[in-house]
Amino acid sequence: MEALIATTGDTIVQSNDTALTTLHALFDCAVQSVSAESAMPRILPEPAHGRLVVVAVGKAAADMMRVARMRARKPVDGLIVTRYGHAPEGLDWPGIELIEAGHPYPDENSLRGAERALEIAHSLHAGDHLLLLLSGGGSALLAAPVEGLSLADKQATTKLLLRSGATISEINCVRKHLSRIKGGRLAVAAGAAQVTTWIISDVPGDDPSFVSSGPTVPDLTSLQMARDIIAKYRIDAPKSVTRALADPANETPAADSLGLAGGDIRVIARARDALSAVATRGTELGFTVSSLGDQLQAEARHLGASHAALARRLAGDGKKRLILSGGETTVTVVNPKGRGGRNMEYALGLAIALDGAPGIWALACDTDGIDGTEDAAGAVVGPDTLARARALGLDPAKHLAENNAYLFFKALGDLVMTGPTGTNVNDFRAVLIEGQP
């Protein structure tokens, strides 16, 4: 199975398997449809008086800033804060500062990125305009712990939350109440300046307040909700975190304090845009397309098993079919040393449940090109996945139980390797049923 291939635009890379070739091309279609180039407005805000400053944060930050510079009528000053390896090598744009930081866990550069963003906001005056280009990943990339909280406390709490099975909205609710920049606080720091926020959304439901924990967006969660989430998942958080979540001073700012009544908060790309583009492409290729939506948040392996059952059922009518879905699944980590990601766990759960069913193929990838903490976007599955694994002495169920889906698919050569894509609307999953000739 030739899985280590990539696609560009409308070009389909040759493969030994037509189904795999199609799946790779469809993933490329999904990514291209939500790229900064496709999604960014053609005209940037132009203040009548004062400065336009652009701050780009998230996994798509470098590409969003590139497009902003290209479309601006005047030279742009600003800041990029992105994940290591997600900016072009040797990036040196006049007036643009670049900070690469840790993800999914914050590091010292995350502290530096947050402080620089706050400094820029504080430097603005009435008549100035802050354009925030926001994409997923910013919750870790911008770390400004509240008083009494250390970076180590934030790192420990983030790890516990990410391993607990909590949804991204729940995780970001807690993060907002432990931060001096999240939950609208960056907008407060901008004072009388106008703030515009353009968002590539990576959260199910596309609530802008949860994308990168909404630095410039009013927050409707509360300290009590954050405490309830810690209790719900039995998070053994550091005592400093417990104290911070009990301190009324760490409540997020009221919406009317943000000065956002006339602000522009716009989601410019989302998972459903990618699914829509792929559904159109799939129909053109002769598939009967079923979209299960862009808000799926179940445990990854369980969702994979349920989609396998659906594919088996639909395969009975002999039609060429394509089953699409998006969202952000969860993974409950039982092996801290395991290597995998949401999409790889989904794919392995699906492969086990398909049990070699003929004519059914699948791809599950993160649209940012990085699934979890590994170097793969995700993985592909085919009718021979389990047979080839067993021929290599691999135990699929054991790999899944130990959160080692990455090692499983790496051994088979079935990882999807794209590198950072420059966008991020979270998970993309496609199950292809070849049908009868």
Coordinates of C-alpha atoms in Angstrom, one line a residue:
M1 CA 0.0 0.0 0.0
E2 CA 1.6 3.3 -1.1
A3 CA 0.5 5.6 1.7
L4 CA 3.5 7.9 2.0
I5 CA 2.3 10.1 -0.8
A6 CA 1.0 13.6 -1.0
T7 CA -1.2 15.6 -3.4
T8 CA -1.1 19.2 -4.6
G9 CA -4.1 21.1 -5.9
D10 CA -5.9 19.1 -8.6
T11 CA -2.8 16.8 -9.2
I12 CA -3.3 13.3 -8.1
V13 CA -0.1 11.4 -7.3
Q14 CA 0.1 8.0 -8.8
S15 CA -0.4 5.1 -6.4
N16 CA -0.8 1.3 -6.6
D17 CA -4.3 1.7 -5.2
T18 CA -6.9 3.9 -6.9
A19 CA -8.9 4.2 -3.7
L20 CA -5.8 5.5 -1.8
T21 CA -5.0 7.9 -4.5
T22 CA -8.5 9.3 -4.4
L23 CA -8.4 9.6 -0.6
H24 CA -5.2 11.6 -0.7
A25 CA -6.6 13.9 -3.4
L26 CA -9.7 14.5 -1.3
F27 CA -7.6 15.4 1.8
D28 CA -5.6 17.8 -0.3
C29 CA -8.9 19.3 -1.5
A30 CA -10.1 19.7 2.1
V31 CA -6.8 21.5 3.1
Q32 CA -6.8 23.8 0.0
S33 CA -10.4 24.9 0.6
V34 CA -9.6 26.3 4.0
S35 CA -6.2 27.7 3.4
A36 CA -5.4 31.3 4.3
E37 CA -5.2 32.1 0.6
S38 CA -8.8 30.8 0.1
A39 CA -10.3 32.1 3.3
M40 CA -8.7 35.5 4.1
P41 CA -10.7 38.6 3.1
R42 CA -9.2 40.5 0.1
I43 CA -9.1 43.8 1.9
L44 CA -7.5 44.5 5.3
P45 CA -8.8 47.1 7.8
E46 CA -7.3 50.5 7.1
P47 CA -7.6 52.9 10.0
A48 CA -8.2 56.5 8.9
H49 CA -5.8 57.7 11.6
G50 CA -3.2 55.7 13.5
R51 CA -1.5 52.4 12.9
L52 CA -2.6 48.9 11.7
V53 CA -0.8 46.3 13.7
V54 CA -1.3 42.6 12.8
V55 CA -0.8 39.8 15.3
A56 CA -1.0 36.2 14.0
V57 CA -1.3 33.4 16.5
G58 CA -1.7 29.7 15.9
K59 CA -0.6 26.8 13.7
A60 CA -1.8 28.8 10.6
A61 CA -0.2 32.1 11.8
A62 CA 2.7 32.3 9.3
D63 CA 0.5 31.6 6.3
M64 CA -2.2 34.0 7.5
M65 CA 0.5 36.7 8.0
R66 CA 1.9 36.0 4.5
V67 CA -1.5 36.6 2.9
A68 CA -2.1 39.7 5.0
R69 CA 1.2 41.2 3.9
M70 CA 0.4 40.3 0.3
R71 CA -3.0 42.0 0.4
A72 CA -2.2 45.0 2.5
R73 CA -1.9 48.3 0.7
K74 CA 0.8 49.5 3.1
P75 CA 3.7 47.7 4.8
V76 CA 2.5 45.7 7.8
D77 CA 4.0 45.6 11.2
G78 CA 3.3 42.8 13.7
L79 CA 4.0 39.6 15.4
I80 CA 3.7 35.9 14.5
V81 CA 3.5 33.3 17.3
T82 CA 3.3 29.8 15.9
R83 CA 4.4 26.2 16.6
Y84 CA 8.0 25.1 16.0
G85 CA 8.4 24.2 12.4
H86 CA 5.2 25.9 11.2
A87 CA 6.9 29.0 9.7
P88 CA 9.0 29.0 6.5
E89 CA 12.6 28.4 7.2
G90 CA 14.6 31.6 7.3
L91 CA 11.5 33.8 7.5
D92 CA 12.6 37.4 7.6
W93 CA 9.8 39.8 6.8
P94 CA 10.4 43.5 7.5
G95 CA 8.5 44.7 10.5
I96 CA 7.4 41.2 11.5
E97 CA 8.6 39.5 14.6
L98 CA 8.5 35.7 14.7
I99 CA 8.3 33.6 17.9
E100 CA 8.0 29.8 17.6
A101 CA 6.8 28.1 20.8
G102 CA 5.6 24.9 22.3
H103 CA 2.5 22.9 21.4
P104 CA 0.5 21.1 22.7
Y105 CA 2.3 22.0 25.9
P106 CA 3.5 25.6 26.6
D107 CA 7.1 26.4 27.0
E108 CA 9.3 29.5 27.8
N109 CA 8.7 30.8 24.3
S110 CA 5.0 30.6 24.9
L111 CA 5.5 33.0 27.8
R112 CA 7.5 35.3 25.5
G113 CA 4.9 35.2 22.8
A114 CA 2.1 36.1 25.2
E115 CA 4.1 39.0 26.8
R116 CA 4.9 40.4 23.3
A117 CA 1.3 40.2 22.2
L118 CA 0.2 42.0 25.4
E119 CA 3.0 44.6 25.0
I120 CA 1.8 45.3 21.5
A121 CA -1.8 45.7 22.6
H122 CA -0.9 48.0 25.5
S123 CA 1.1 50.2 23.0
L124 CA -2.0 51.0 20.9
H125 CA -4.0 54.2 21.1
A126 CA -7.4 55.5 20.0
G127 CA -7.3 55.5 16.2
D128 CA -5.0 52.4 16.0
H129 CA -6.3 49.1 14.8
L130 CA -5.3 45.6 16.0
L131 CA -5.9 42.8 13.5
L132 CA -5.7 39.4 15.2
L133 CA -5.3 36.5 12.8
L134 CA -6.2 33.5 14.9
S135 CA -6.0 29.8 14.4
G136 CA -5.9 26.7 16.5
G137 CA -3.0 26.0 18.8
G138 CA -2.8 29.4 20.4
S139 CA -3.9 28.2 23.8
A140 CA -0.5 26.6 24.2
L141 CA 1.5 29.1 22.1
L142 CA 0.3 32.1 24.3
A143 CA 1.0 31.4 28.0
A144 CA 0.6 34.2 30.5
P145 CA -0.1 32.5 33.8
V146 CA -2.2 34.4 36.4
E147 CA -0.5 35.6 39.6
G148 CA 0.7 32.7 41.7
L149 CA 0.9 30.2 38.8
S150 CA 4.2 29.0 37.2
L151 CA 4.9 27.7 33.7
A152 CA 5.4 24.3 35.3
D153 CA 1.9 24.5 36.8
K154 CA 0.4 25.3 33.4
Q155 CA 2.3 22.5 31.7
A156 CA 1.3 19.9 34.3
T157 CA -2.4 21.0 34.2
T158 CA -2.4 21.0 30.3
K159 CA -1.0 17.5 30.2
L160 CA -3.6 16.2 32.7
L161 CA -6.5 17.8 30.8
L162 CA -5.3 16.5 27.4
R163 CA -5.0 13.0 28.7
S164 CA -8.3 13.0 30.6
G165 CA -10.7 12.7 27.6
A166 CA -12.1 16.3 28.2
T167 CA -13.4 18.1 25.1
I168 CA -11.4 21.0 23.7
S169 CA -14.1 23.4 24.9
E170 CA -13.8 22.1 28.4
I171 CA -10.0 22.3 28.3
N172 CA -10.1 25.8 27.0
C173 CA -12.6 26.9 29.7
V174 CA -10.0 25.9 32.3
R175 CA -7.2 27.6 30.4
K176 CA -9.0 30.9 30.1
H177 CA -9.3 31.2 33.9
L178 CA -5.6 30.6 34.4
S179 CA -4.4 33.2 32.0
R180 CA -3.8 36.9 31.6
I181 CA -4.3 36.9 27.9
K182 CA -7.1 34.4 27.1
G183 CA -10.8 34.9 27.4
G184 CA -10.9 38.4 26.0
R185 CA -8.0 39.8 28.0
L186 CA -5.9 40.8 24.9
A187 CA -8.8 43.0 23.7
V188 CA -8.9 44.7 27.1
A189 CA -5.2 45.3 26.8
A190 CA -5.8 47.1 23.5
G191 CA -7.8 49.7 25.3
A192 CA -9.4 52.3 23.0
A193 CA -7.9 50.8 19.8
Q194 CA -10.2 49.0 17.5
V195 CA -9.9 45.2 17.4
T196 CA -10.7 42.9 14.5
T197 CA -10.4 39.2 14.7
W198 CA -10.3 36.8 11.8
I199 CA -10.4 33.1 12.7
I200 CA -9.7 29.8 11.1
S201 CA -11.7 27.6 13.5
D202 CA -10.5 24.3 14.8
V203 CA -13.2 23.7 17.4
P204 CA -16.5 21.8 16.9
G205 CA -19.3 24.3 16.7
D206 CA -17.0 27.1 15.7
D207 CA -17.6 29.2 18.8
P208 CA -15.0 31.9 18.3
S209 CA -14.5 32.2 22.1
F210 CA -13.0 28.7 22.2
V211 CA -10.6 29.0 19.3
S212 CA -7.2 29.3 21.0
S213 CA -9.2 30.3 24.1
G214 CA -10.4 33.5 22.5
P215 CA -7.9 36.2 23.4
T216 CA -10.1 38.9 21.9
V217 CA -13.5 37.3 22.2
P218 CA -16.0 37.7 25.1
D219 CA -16.1 34.6 27.3
L220 CA -19.4 33.1 28.5
T221 CA -17.8 30.5 30.8
S222 CA -17.0 31.0 34.5
L223 CA -14.6 30.0 37.2
Q224 CA -17.3 27.7 38.6
M225 CA -17.5 25.9 35.2
A226 CA -13.7 25.5 35.2
R227 CA -13.8 24.1 38.7
D228 CA -16.6 21.7 37.7
I229 CA -14.5 20.4 34.8
I230 CA -11.5 19.8 37.0
A231 CA -13.8 17.8 39.3
K232 CA -15.6 15.9 36.5
Y233 CA -12.4 14.5 35.1
R234 CA -10.8 14.0 38.5
I235 CA -7.8 16.2 37.6
D236 CA -5.2 16.1 40.3
A237 CA -4.1 19.7 39.5
P238 CA -1.3 21.5 41.4
K239 CA -2.5 23.3 44.5
S240 CA -1.7 26.6 42.9
V241 CA -4.2 25.9 40.1
T242 CA -6.9 25.0 42.7
R243 CA -6.2 28.4 44.4
A244 CA -6.3 30.3 41.1
L245 CA -9.6 28.8 40.2
A246 CA -11.0 29.8 43.5
D247 CA -9.9 33.5 43.2
P248 CA -12.6 35.8 41.9
A249 CA -9.9 38.0 40.4
N250 CA -9.3 35.3 37.8
E251 CA -12.9 35.6 36.4
T252 CA -12.8 36.4 32.7
P253 CA -13.7 40.0 31.8
A254 CA -17.4 40.9 31.3
A255 CA -18.3 41.3 27.6
D256 CA -19.1 45.0 28.0
S257 CA -15.6 45.7 29.2
L258 CA -13.9 44.6 26.0
G259 CA -15.0 47.4 23.8
L260 CA -16.0 44.9 21.2
A261 CA -19.6 46.1 20.4
G262 CA -18.4 47.5 17.1
G263 CA -15.6 45.0 16.6
D264 CA -15.3 42.5 13.8
I265 CA -15.1 38.9 15.0
R266 CA -15.3 36.7 12.0
V267 CA -14.8 33.0 11.5
I268 CA -13.4 32.8 8.0
A269 CA -12.8 29.1 7.6
R270 CA -14.2 26.0 9.4
A271 CA -14.4 22.3 9.1
R272 CA -17.8 22.3 7.4
D273 CA -16.2 24.4 4.6
A274 CA -13.7 21.6 4.0
L275 CA -16.3 18.9 4.1
S276 CA -18.5 20.8 1.7
A277 CA -15.6 21.2 -0.8
V278 CA -14.8 17.5 -0.6
A279 CA -18.5 16.5 -0.9
T280 CA -18.7 18.4 -4.1
R281 CA -15.5 16.8 -5.4
G282 CA -16.7 13.4 -4.3
T283 CA -20.0 13.8 -6.2
E284 CA -18.0 14.8 -9.3
L285 CA -16.1 11.6 -9.0
G286 CA -19.3 9.6 -9.0
F287 CA -19.6 8.8 -5.3
T288 CA -22.8 8.9 -3.3
V289 CA -21.7 11.2 -0.4
S290 CA -22.8 11.1 3.2
S291 CA -21.6 13.8 5.5
L292 CA -21.9 13.0 9.2
G293 CA -21.1 16.6 10.2
D294 CA -18.2 18.6 11.5
Q295 CA -18.9 18.5 15.2
L296 CA -18.1 14.9 16.2
Q297 CA -16.4 14.7 19.6
A298 CA -16.6 11.0 20.7
E299 CA -13.7 8.9 21.9
A300 CA -11.6 8.4 18.7
R301 CA -11.4 4.6 18.8
H302 CA -15.2 4.2 19.5
L303 CA -16.0 6.6 16.7
G304 CA -13.8 4.6 14.3
A305 CA -15.7 1.4 15.3
S306 CA -19.1 3.0 14.7
H307 CA -18.1 4.3 11.3
A308 CA -16.9 0.8 10.4
A309 CA -20.3 -0.5 11.3
L310 CA -21.9 2.2 9.1
A311 CA -19.6 1.5 6.2
R312 CA -20.3 -2.3 6.4
R313 CA -24.0 -1.6 6.3
L314 CA -23.8 0.8 3.4
A315 CA -21.5 -1.4 1.4
G316 CA -24.3 -3.9 0.9
D317 CA -26.0 -2.0 -1.9
G318 CA -23.0 -2.0 -4.2
K319 CA -22.9 1.8 -4.7
K320 CA -19.7 3.9 -4.8
R321 CA -19.9 5.8 -1.5
L322 CA -18.0 8.4 0.5
I323 CA -18.6 8.9 4.2
L324 CA -17.2 12.2 5.5
S325 CA -16.9 13.7 9.0
G326 CA -15.0 16.3 10.9
G327 CA -14.7 17.7 14.4
E328 CA -12.3 16.8 17.2
T329 CA -12.4 13.4 18.8
T330 CA -10.9 12.7 22.2
V331 CA -8.3 10.2 23.4
T332 CA -8.2 8.9 27.0
V333 CA -4.5 8.1 27.5
V334 CA -3.7 5.1 29.6
N335 CA -0.1 4.7 28.4
P336 CA 1.8 8.1 28.9
K337 CA 4.6 6.6 26.8
G338 CA 2.4 5.7 23.9
R339 CA 2.8 7.3 20.5
G340 CA -0.3 8.2 18.5
G341 CA -2.9 10.8 17.9
R342 CA -6.7 11.2 17.6
N343 CA -6.8 10.4 13.9
M344 CA -4.5 7.4 14.2
E345 CA -6.5 6.0 17.1
Y346 CA -9.7 6.5 15.0
A347 CA -8.1 4.7 12.0
L348 CA -6.9 1.8 14.1
G349 CA -10.3 1.4 15.8
L350 CA -12.0 1.5 12.4
A351 CA -9.5 -1.1 10.9
I352 CA -10.1 -3.5 13.8
A353 CA -13.9 -3.2 13.5
L354 CA -13.8 -3.5 9.6
D355 CA -11.8 -6.7 10.1
G356 CA -10.7 -6.8 6.5
A357 CA -14.1 -6.0 4.9
P358 CA -13.5 -5.9 1.1
G359 CA -13.8 -2.7 -0.8
I360 CA -13.6 -0.3 2.1
W361 CA -10.8 2.2 2.6
A362 CA -10.3 5.2 4.9
L363 CA -8.2 8.2 5.7
A364 CA -8.1 10.1 8.9
C365 CA -5.9 13.1 9.3
D366 CA -5.5 16.4 11.1
T367 CA -5.8 19.2 8.6
D368 CA -2.8 21.0 10.2
G369 CA -0.6 18.1 9.1
I370 CA 0.4 17.0 12.6
D371 CA -1.8 14.5 14.5
G372 CA -1.1 14.8 18.2
T373 CA 2.6 15.2 18.9
E374 CA 3.9 13.1 16.1
D375 CA 5.2 14.0 12.6
A376 CA 2.3 12.4 10.7
A377 CA -1.0 14.0 9.7
G378 CA -2.8 10.7 10.3
A379 CA -3.1 7.3 8.6
V380 CA -4.9 5.3 5.9
V381 CA -6.7 2.0 6.2
G382 CA -7.5 -0.7 3.6
P383 CA -9.0 -4.1 3.4
D384 CA -5.5 -5.7 3.9
T385 CA -4.4 -3.6 6.9
L386 CA -4.9 -6.2 9.5
A387 CA -3.6 -9.1 7.4
R388 CA -0.4 -7.2 6.6
A389 CA 0.0 -6.2 10.3
R390 CA -0.3 -9.8 11.5
A391 CA 2.2 -10.9 8.9
L392 CA 4.6 -8.5 10.6
G393 CA 3.8 -9.9 14.0
L394 CA 1.8 -6.8 15.0
D395 CA -1.1 -7.1 17.4
P396 CA -3.7 -4.3 16.4
A397 CA -5.7 -4.6 19.6
K398 CA -2.6 -4.4 21.8
H399 CA -1.3 -1.3 19.9
L400 CA -4.7 0.4 20.4
A401 CA -5.0 -0.5 24.0
E402 CA -1.5 1.0 24.6
N403 CA -2.1 4.2 22.7
N404 CA 0.5 3.1 20.1
A405 CA -1.4 3.7 16.8
Y406 CA 1.5 5.7 15.4
L407 CA 3.9 2.8 15.8
F408 CA 1.4 0.4 14.2
F409 CA 0.8 2.5 11.1
K410 CA 4.5 3.4 10.8
A411 CA 5.5 -0.3 10.7
L412 CA 3.0 -0.8 7.8
G413 CA 4.1 2.3 5.9
D414 CA 0.6 3.7 6.2
L415 CA 1.2 7.0 7.8
V416 CA 0.1 10.2 5.9
M417 CA 3.1 12.6 5.9
T418 CA 2.4 16.1 4.7
G419 CA 4.3 18.4 7.1
P420 CA 2.6 21.5 8.4
T421 CA -0.2 22.5 5.9
G422 CA -0.6 26.2 6.8
T423 CA -4.2 25.8 8.0
N424 CA -6.1 24.0 10.8
V425 CA -9.8 23.1 10.9
N426 CA -9.1 20.0 12.9
D427 CA -9.9 16.4 12.0
F428 CA -10.8 15.2 8.5
R429 CA -12.1 11.7 8.0
A430 CA -13.2 10.0 4.8
V431 CA -14.4 6.4 4.4
L432 CA -14.5 5.2 0.8
I433 CA -16.6 2.3 -0.4
E434 CA -15.5 1.1 -3.9
G435 CA -18.8 -0.4 -4.9
Q436 CA -19.5 -3.0 -7.5
P437 CA -18.5 -2.4 -11.2

